Coordinates of C-alpha atoms in Angstrom, one line a residue:
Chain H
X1 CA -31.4 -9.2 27.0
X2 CA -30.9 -5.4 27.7
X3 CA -32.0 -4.4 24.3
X4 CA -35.5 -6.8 24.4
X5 CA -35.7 -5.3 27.9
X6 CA -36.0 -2.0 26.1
X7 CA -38.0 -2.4 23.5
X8 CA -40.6 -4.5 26.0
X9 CA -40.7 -1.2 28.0
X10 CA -40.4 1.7 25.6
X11 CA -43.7 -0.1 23.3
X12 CA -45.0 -0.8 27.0
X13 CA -44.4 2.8 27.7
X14 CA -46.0 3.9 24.2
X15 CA -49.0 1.4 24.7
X16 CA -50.4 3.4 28.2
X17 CA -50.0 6.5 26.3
X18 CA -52.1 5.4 23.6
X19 CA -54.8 3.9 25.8
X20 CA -54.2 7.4 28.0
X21 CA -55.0 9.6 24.5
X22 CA -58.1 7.7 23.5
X23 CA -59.4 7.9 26.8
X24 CA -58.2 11.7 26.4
X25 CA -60.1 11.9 22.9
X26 CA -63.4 11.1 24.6
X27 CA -62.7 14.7 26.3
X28 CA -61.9 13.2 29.3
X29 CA -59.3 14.9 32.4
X30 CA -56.7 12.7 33.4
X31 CA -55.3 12.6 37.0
X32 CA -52.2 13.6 38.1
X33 CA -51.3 10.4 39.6
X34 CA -51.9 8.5 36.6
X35 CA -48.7 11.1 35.1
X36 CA -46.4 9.9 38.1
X37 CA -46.8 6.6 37.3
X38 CA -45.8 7.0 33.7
X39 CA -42.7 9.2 34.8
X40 CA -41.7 6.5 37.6
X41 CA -42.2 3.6 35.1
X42 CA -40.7 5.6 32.3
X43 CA -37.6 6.2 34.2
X44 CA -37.3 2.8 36.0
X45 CA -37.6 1.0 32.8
X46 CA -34.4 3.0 31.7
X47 CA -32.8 2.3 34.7
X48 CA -33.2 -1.1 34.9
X49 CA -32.5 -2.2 31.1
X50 CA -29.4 0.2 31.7
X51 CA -31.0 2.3 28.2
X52 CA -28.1 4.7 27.1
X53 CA -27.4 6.7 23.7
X54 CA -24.6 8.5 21.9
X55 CA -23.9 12.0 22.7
X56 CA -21.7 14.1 20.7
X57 CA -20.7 17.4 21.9
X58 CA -22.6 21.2 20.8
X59 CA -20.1 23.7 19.7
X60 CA -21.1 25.4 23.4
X61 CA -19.5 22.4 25.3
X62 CA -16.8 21.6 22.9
X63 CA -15.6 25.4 23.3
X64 CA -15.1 24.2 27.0
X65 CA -13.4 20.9 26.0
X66 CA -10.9 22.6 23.7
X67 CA -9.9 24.9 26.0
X68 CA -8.9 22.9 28.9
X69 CA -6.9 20.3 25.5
X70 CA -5.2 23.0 24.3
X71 CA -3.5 25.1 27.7
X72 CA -0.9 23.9 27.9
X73 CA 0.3 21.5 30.7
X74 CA 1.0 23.1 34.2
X75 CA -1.9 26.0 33.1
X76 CA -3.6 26.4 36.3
X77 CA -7.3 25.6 36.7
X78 CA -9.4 26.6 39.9
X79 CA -12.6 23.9 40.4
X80 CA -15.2 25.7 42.2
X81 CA -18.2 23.0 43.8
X82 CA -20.6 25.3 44.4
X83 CA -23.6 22.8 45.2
X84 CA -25.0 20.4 47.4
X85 CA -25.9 16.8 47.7
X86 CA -29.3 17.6 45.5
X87 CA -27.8 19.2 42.8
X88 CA -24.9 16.3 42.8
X89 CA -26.7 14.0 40.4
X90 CA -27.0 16.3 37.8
X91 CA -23.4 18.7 38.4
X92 CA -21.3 16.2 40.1
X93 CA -20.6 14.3 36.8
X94 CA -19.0 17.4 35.2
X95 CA -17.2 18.0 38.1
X96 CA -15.8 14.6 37.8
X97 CA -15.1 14.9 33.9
X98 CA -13.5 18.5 34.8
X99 CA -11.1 16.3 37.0
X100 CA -10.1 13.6 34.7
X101 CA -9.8 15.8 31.7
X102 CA -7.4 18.3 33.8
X103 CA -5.5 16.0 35.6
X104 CA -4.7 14.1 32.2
X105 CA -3.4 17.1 30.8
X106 CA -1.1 17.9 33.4
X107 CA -2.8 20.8 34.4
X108 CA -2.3 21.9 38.2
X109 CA -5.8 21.5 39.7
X110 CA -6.7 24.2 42.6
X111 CA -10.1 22.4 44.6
X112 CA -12.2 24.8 46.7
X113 CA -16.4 25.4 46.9
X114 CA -18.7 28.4 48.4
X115 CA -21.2 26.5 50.0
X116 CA -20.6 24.2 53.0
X117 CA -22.4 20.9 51.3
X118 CA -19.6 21.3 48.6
X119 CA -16.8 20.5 50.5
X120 CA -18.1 17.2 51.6
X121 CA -18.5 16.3 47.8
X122 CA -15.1 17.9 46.8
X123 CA -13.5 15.4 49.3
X124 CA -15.4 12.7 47.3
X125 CA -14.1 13.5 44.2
X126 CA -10.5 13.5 45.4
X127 CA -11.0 9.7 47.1
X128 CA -13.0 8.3 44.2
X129 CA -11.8 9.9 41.0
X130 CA -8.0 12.0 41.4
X131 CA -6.7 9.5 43.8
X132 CA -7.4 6.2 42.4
X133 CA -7.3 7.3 38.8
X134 CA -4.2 9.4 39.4
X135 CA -2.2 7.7 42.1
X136 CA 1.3 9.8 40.7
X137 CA -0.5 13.2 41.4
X138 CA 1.1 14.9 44.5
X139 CA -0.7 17.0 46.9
X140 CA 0.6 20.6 47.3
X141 CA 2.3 20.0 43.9
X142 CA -0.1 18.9 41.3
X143 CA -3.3 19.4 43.4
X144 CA -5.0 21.4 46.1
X145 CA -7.8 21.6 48.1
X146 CA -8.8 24.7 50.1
X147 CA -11.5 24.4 53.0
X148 CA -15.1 26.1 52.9
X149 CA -15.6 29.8 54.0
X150 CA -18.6 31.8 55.0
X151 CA -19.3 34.9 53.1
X152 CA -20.6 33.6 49.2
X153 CA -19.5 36.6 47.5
X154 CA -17.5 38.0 49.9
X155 CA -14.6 35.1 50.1
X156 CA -14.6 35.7 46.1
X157 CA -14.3 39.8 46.7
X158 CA -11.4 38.7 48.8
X159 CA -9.7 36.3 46.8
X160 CA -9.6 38.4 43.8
X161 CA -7.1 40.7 44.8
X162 CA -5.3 38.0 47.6
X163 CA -5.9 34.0 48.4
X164 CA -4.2 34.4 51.5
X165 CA -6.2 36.6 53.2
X166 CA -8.8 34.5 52.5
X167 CA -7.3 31.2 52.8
X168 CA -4.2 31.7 55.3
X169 CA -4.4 28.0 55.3
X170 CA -5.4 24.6 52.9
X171 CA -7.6 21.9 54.0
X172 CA -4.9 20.6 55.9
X173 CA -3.9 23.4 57.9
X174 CA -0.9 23.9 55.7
X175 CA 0.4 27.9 55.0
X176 CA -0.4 28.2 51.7
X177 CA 3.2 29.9 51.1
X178 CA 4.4 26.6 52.0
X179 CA 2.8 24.5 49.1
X180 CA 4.6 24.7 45.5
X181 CA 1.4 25.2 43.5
X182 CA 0.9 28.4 44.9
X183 CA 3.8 29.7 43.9
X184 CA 3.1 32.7 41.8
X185 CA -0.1 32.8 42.4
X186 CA -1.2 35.6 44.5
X187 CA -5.1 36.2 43.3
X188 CA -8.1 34.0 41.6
X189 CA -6.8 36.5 39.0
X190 CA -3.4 34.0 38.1
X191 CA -5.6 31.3 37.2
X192 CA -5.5 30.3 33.6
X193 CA -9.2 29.1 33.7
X194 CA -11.9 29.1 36.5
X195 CA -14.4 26.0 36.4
X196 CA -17.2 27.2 38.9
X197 CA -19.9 24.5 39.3
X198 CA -23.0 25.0 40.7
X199 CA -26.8 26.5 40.2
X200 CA -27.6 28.5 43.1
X201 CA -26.3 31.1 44.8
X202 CA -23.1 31.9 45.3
X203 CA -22.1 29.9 42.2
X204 CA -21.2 29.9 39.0
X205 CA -23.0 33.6 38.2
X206 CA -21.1 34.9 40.6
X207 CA -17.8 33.7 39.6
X208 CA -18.5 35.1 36.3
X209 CA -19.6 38.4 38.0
X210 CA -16.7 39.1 40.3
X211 CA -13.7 37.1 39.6
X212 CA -13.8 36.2 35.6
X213 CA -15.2 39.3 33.9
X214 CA -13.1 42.1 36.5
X215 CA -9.9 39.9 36.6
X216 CA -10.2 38.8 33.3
X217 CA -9.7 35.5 33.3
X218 CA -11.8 32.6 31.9
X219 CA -14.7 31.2 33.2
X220 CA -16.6 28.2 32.0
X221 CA -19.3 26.7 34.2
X222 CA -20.5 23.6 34.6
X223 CA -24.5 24.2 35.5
X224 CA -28.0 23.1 36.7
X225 CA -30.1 22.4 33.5
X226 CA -32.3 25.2 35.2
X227 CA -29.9 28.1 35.6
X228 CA -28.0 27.3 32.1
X229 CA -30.7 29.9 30.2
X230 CA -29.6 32.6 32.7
X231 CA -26.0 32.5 32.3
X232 CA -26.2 32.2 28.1
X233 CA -26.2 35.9 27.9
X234 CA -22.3 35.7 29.3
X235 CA -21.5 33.1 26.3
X236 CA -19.1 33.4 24.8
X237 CA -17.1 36.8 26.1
X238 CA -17.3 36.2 30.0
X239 CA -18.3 32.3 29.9
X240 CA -16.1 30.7 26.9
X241 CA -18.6 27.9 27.3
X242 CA -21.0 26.3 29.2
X243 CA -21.9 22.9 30.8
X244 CA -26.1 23.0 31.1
X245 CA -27.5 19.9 33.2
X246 CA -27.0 16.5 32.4
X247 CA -27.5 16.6 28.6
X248 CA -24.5 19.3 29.1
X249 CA -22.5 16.7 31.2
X250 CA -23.2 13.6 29.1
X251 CA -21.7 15.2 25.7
X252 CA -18.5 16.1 27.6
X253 CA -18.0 13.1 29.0
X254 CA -18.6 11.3 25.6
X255 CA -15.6 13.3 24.2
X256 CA -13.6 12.5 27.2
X257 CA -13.8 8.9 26.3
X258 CA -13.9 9.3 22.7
X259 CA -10.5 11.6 22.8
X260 CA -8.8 9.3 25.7
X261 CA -8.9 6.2 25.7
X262 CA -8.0 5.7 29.4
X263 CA -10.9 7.2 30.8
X264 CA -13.1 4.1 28.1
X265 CA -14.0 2.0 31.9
X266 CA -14.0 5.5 33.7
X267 CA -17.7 5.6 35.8
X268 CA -19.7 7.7 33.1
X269 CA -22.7 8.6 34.7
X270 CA -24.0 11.1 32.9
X271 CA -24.1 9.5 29.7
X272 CA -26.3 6.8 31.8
X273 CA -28.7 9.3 33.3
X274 CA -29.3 9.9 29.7
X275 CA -31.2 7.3 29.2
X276 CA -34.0 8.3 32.0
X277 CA -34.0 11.5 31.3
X278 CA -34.4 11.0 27.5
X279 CA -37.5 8.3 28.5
X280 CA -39.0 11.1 30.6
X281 CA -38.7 13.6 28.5
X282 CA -40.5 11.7 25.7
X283 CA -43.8 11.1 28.5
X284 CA -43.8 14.4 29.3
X285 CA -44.1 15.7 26.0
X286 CA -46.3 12.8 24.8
X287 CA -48.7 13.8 27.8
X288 CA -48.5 17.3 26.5
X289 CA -50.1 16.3 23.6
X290 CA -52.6 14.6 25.1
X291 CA -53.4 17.8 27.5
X292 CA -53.8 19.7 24.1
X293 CA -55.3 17.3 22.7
X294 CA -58.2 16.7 25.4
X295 CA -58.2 20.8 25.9
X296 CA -59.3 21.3 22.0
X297 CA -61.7 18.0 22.7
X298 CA -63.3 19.5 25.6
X299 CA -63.3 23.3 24.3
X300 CA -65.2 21.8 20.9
X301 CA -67.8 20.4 23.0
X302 CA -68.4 23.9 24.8
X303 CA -69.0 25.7 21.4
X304 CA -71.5 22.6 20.3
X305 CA -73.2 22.9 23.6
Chain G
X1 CA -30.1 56.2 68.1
X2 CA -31.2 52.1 67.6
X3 CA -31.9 53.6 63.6
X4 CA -29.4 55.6 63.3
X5 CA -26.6 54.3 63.9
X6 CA -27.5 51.5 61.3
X7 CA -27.8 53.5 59.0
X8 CA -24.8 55.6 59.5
X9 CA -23.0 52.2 59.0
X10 CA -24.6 51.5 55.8
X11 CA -24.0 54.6 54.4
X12 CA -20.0 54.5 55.3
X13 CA -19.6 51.2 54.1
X14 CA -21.4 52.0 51.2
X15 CA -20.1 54.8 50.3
X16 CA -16.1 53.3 50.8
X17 CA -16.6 50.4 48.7
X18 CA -17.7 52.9 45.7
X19 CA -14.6 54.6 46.7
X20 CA -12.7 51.5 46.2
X21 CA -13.7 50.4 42.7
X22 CA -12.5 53.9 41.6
X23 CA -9.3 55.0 43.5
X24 CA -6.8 52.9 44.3
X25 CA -6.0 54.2 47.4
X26 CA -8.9 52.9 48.6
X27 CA -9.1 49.4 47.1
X28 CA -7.0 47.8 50.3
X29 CA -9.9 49.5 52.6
X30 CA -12.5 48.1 50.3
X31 CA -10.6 44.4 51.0
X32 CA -10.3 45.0 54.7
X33 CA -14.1 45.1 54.3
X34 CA -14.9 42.0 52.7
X35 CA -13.1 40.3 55.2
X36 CA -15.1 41.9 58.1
X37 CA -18.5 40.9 55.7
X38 CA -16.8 37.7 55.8
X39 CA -16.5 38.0 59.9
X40 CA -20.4 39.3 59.9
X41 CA -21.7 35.9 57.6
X42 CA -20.5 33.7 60.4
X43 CA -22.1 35.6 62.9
X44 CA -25.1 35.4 60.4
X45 CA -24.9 31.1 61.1
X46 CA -25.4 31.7 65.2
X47 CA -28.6 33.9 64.3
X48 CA -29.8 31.6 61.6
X49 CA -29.7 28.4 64.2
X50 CA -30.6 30.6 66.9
X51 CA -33.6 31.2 65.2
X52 CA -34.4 28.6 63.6
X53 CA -33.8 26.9 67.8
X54 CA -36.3 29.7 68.9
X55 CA -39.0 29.3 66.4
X56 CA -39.4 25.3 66.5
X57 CA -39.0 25.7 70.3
X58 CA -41.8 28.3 70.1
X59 CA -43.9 25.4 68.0
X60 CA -43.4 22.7 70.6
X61 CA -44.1 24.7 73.3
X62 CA -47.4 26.2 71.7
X63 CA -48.9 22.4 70.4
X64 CA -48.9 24.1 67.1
X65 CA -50.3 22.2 64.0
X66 CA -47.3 19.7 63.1
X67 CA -45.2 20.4 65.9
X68 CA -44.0 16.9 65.9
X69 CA -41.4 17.3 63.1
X70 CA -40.4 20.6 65.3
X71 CA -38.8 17.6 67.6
X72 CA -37.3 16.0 64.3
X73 CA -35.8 19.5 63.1
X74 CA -34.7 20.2 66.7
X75 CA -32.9 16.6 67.2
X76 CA -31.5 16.6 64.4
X77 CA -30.0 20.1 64.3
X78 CA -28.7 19.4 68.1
X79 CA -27.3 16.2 67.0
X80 CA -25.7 17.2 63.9
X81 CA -24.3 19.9 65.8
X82 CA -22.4 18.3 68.7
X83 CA -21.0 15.4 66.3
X84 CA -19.7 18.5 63.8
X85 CA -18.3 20.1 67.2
X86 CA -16.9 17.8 69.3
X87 CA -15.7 15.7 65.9
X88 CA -17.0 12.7 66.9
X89 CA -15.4 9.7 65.6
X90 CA -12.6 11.5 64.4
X91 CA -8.6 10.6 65.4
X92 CA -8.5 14.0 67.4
X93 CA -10.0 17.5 67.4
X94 CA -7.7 19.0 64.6
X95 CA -9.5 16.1 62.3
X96 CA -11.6 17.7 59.6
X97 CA -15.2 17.8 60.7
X98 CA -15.9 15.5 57.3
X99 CA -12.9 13.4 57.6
X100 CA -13.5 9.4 56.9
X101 CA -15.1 7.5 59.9
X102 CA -15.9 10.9 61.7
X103 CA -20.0 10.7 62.9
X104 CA -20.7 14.0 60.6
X105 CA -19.5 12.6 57.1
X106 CA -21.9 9.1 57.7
X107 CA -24.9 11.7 58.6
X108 CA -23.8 13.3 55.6
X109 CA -23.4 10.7 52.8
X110 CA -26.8 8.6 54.9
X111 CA -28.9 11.3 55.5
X112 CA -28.6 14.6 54.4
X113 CA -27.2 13.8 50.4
X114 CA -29.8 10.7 49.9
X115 CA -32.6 12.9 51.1
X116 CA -31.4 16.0 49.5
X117 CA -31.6 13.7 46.4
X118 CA -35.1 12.3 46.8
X119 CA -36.7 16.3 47.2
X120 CA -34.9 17.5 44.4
X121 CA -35.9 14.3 41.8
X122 CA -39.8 14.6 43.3
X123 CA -39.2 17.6 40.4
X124 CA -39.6 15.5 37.5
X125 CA -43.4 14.2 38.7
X126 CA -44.3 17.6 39.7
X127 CA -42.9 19.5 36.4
X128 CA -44.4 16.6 34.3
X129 CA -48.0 17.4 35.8
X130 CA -47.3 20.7 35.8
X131 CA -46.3 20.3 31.8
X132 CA -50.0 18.1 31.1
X133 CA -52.2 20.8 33.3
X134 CA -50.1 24.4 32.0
X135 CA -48.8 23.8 28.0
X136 CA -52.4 24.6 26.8
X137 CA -52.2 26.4 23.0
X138 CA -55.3 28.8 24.8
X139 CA -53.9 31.8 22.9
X140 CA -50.9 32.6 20.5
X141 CA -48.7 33.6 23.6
X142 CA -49.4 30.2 24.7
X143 CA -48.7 28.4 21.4
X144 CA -45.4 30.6 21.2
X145 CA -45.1 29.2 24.5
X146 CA -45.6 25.4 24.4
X147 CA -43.7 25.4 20.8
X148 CA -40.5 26.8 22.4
X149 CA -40.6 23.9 25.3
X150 CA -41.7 21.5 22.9
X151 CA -38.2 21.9 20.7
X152 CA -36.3 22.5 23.7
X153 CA -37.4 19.1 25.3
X154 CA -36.8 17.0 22.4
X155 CA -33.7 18.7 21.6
X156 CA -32.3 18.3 24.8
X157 CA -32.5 14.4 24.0
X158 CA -31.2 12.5 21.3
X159 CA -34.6 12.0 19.8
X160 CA -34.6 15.2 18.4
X161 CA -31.8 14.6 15.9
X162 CA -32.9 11.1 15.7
X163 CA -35.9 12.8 14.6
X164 CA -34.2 15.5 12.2
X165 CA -30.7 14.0 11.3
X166 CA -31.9 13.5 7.4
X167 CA -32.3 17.1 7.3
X168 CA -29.2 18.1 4.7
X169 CA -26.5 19.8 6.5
X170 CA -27.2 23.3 4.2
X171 CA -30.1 23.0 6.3
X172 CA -28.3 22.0 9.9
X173 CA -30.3 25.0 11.4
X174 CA -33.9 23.2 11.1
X175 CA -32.4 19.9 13.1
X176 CA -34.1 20.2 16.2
X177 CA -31.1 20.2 18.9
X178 CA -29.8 23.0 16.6
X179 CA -33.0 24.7 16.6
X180 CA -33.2 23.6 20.7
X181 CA -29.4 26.2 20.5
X182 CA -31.1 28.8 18.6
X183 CA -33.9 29.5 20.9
X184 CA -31.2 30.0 23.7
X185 CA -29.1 32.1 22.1
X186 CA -31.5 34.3 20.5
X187 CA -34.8 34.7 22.7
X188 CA -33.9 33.4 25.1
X189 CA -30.1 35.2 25.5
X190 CA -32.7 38.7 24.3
X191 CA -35.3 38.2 27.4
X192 CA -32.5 37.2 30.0
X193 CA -30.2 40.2 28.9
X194 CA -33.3 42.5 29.2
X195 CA -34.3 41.3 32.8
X196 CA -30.1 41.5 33.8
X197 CA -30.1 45.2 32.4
X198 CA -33.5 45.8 34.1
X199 CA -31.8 44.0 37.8
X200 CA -28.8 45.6 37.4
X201 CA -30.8 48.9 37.3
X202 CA -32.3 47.7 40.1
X203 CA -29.7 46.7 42.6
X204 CA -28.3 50.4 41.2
X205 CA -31.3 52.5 42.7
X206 CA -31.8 50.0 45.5
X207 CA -27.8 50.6 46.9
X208 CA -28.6 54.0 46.5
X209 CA -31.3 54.8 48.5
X210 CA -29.8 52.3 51.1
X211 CA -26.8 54.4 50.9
X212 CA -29.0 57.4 51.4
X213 CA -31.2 55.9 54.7
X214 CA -34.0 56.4 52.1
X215 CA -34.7 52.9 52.1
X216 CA -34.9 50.8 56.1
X217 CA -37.2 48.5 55.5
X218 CA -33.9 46.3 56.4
X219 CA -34.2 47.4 59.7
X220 CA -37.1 45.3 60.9
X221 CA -39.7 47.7 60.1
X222 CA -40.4 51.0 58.1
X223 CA -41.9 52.8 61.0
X224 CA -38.9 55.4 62.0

């Protein structure tokens, strides 16, 4: 049913595009609304015959992949949310992934964000992916969560020399001394990776800027499809590898589930925004060529004329 | 006096936090002041709301065009205000102001992360007309142009190796998505590293004359 579903809707799709470029070939404009409907239709048709397609990883995601698989367990990892309810369809599925894949390695897992939408969504993965997936992880031992703080790039100035300062207490007004997973840690700096995610400011740039590339430790961000061009000059000395929008999100978590098993039923939804995205990226570039093609149209009639 | 001391300020802190990056005697003042710029960025949310209070106040008041969805902004912000405040619908006041239940985390997860949503996916209709109306090959800029985002849309979906899997693996560089890489890490990775070198440069001249009072435009007005 799903795959006549999307068939019907992809030659459905393809059929108002043809129609669109021989209207387009008689060197006529089309209007905008007429390209919203295609992109809503496009992308509901996906939606609703749940269209979805294999991903395999680039070498740029897989370099973040096999560096969290092969610390070894107990490495510490700092998870930076660093974005807001907007940017959560596109970021919050690597922050997810970055969750499983950590937790499943037995890495200790240190939760905090620089922007105060991102601590309502850090709370959210804790309740609906570390807690239920992970019900043996302990608080304070395995995990932590630290509260937001004003200041962008000043809390990061602060916490690269001393958390504490910062961060006197966790999100539940416990000393920091008092918790065993900060033992030994002192600075951002005794983190074994940093996993900033984000695409504004402060975020993942910033991360790179003044805690990876002066404390030397490494970053690899998870990113807005928009931002990922500006942060590939970092790759691969300050950013080991990058996460860029959902394409970015969907090929990681495809190698989560290829490489463990346990994560098969896991909620994967960046591998299903695939399919709409894919659906309206195809429109867009199909009405591209009808733009180009109805420019040349219309341009050949001025030189006759 | 109302410049100067400004300025003075700037200057100091300016010229410390050089001081700090260089000699570590200095490095613990340098901390001591990203904690008080950490002080000064809360103050900075009392003049953001107190402004943004003042100007939608100023709209209401004044009948301006739209000032009906002043009211919405100024509701809203009251509202959402209070509940974060006074934790409403939390166990006590030490509950966390987005704790389960509490009046703040439904506005969130109802409100603000649905609507937040909606804005930012309006994007894909306004980048696909923007695509029709602007990818035009009117020159060979253009053509250089609309080629680039051509290979970087279709590799960015699984069409494009769909499209150039058969290609021999001698050849791997010519299928698309690894064509989609190339164009990031070469002209794209060349442009942004020229415009980072070019910003850093920048922020270098601009710190400067701030540390110098030669630039005040941040004090409200150039007019000294």
């Amino acid at each position: 049913m799903t795959n006549i579903g999307s068939i019907i809707s992809i030659v459905g799709v393809l059929i108002g595009l043809l129609i669109i470029l021989i209207y387009s070939l008689k060197g006529r404009d089309i209007d905008r609304r007429v390209i919203f409907l295609f992109i809503f239709l496009s992308v509901a048709f996906a939606i609703l015959f749940n269209i979805e397609f294999k991903e395999s990883p680039t070498p740029i995601v897989r370099a973040v992949f096999d560096k969290i698989e092969n610390m070894p367990p107990g490495s510490r990892v700092l998870l930076s949310f660093d974005y807001d309810p907007a940017m959560k369809p596109e970021v919050g599925p690597m922050a997810n992934s970055f969750v499983r894949h950590c937790m499943a390695k037995g890495h200790k897992l240190y939760l905090m964000t620089l922007w105060a939408t991102g601590h309502a969504l850090m709370i959210e993965s804790i309740e609906e992916v570390l807690k239920p997936e992970f019900p043996d992880a302990v608080y304070g031992t395995d995990y932590t969560s630290l509260s937001f703080k004003a200041g962008g790039v000043g809390v990061l100035n602060v916490i690269v020399t001393d958390f504490q300062k910062m961060y006197p207490t966790d999100d539940n007004n416990t000393e920091l001394s008092e918790l065993p997973i900060f033992e030994g840690v002192k600075s951002a700096t005794n983190m074994d990776l940093i996993l900033p995610i984000g695409g504004g400011f402060p975020g993942p740039k910033e991360w790179i800027l003044f805690i990876g590339d002066p404390g030397n430790v490494p970053v690899a961000p998870g990113l807005a499809a928009v931002v990922a061009p500006q942060i590939y000059p970092y790759y691969p000395k300050q950013a080991i590898g990058l996460l860029g929008g959902v394409k970015g999100a969907a090929e990681y978590e495809s190698e989560l589930r290829q490489r463990y098993p346990q994560f098969q039923d896991s909620e994967a939804t960046a591998l299903k925004m695939m399919g709409p995205q894919t659906m309206a990226h195809i429109v867009v570039m199909a009405f591209i060529i009808i733009g180009n093609i109805s420019y040349f149209r219309s341009r050949r009639k001025n030189i006759d004329a | 006096m109302k410049r100067i001391i400004p300025v003075i300020i700037t200057s100091v802190v300016g010229i410390v936090l050089i001081l700090s990056v260089f000699f570590p005697m200095a490095q613990t003042i340098g901390e001591d002041f990203s904690l008080f710029f950490d002080i000064i960025a809360v103050f900075a949310f009392f003049l953001g709301g107190g402004n943004l209070v003042r100007i939608h106040i100023i709209k209401v008041y004044r009948k301006r065009p739209d000032w009906g969805f002043s009211i919405v902004t100024l509701t809203g912000f009251f509202l959402t205000l209070v509940f974060g405040m006074l934790k409403v619908g939390g166990e006590n006041i030490a509950t966390s102001v987005i704790a389960e239940g509490t009046v703040l985390k439904i506005i969130f997860d109802n409100v603000i992360a649905p609507l937040s949503a909606t804005m930012y996916s309006l994007l894909a209709f306004f980048v696909a007309s923007a695509s029709y109306r602007a990818f035009r090959a009117k020159n060979r800029e253009a053509t250089i142009l609309l080629i680039a985002a051509f290979i970087i849309l279709l590799g960015r979906t699984p069409l494009g190796m769909a499209l150039t899997g058969w290609i021999p693996e001698s050849f791997s560089v010519l299928q698309i998505p690894n064509l989609a890489v190339w164009i990031m890490n070469g002209p794209n990775l060349a442009g942004q590293r020229a415009i980072l070198i070019g910003v850093g440069l920048g922020v270098v001249s601009m710190s400067l004359r701030l540390i110098l009072g030669m630039e005040r435009t941040y004090l409200g007005s150039d007019n000294d």
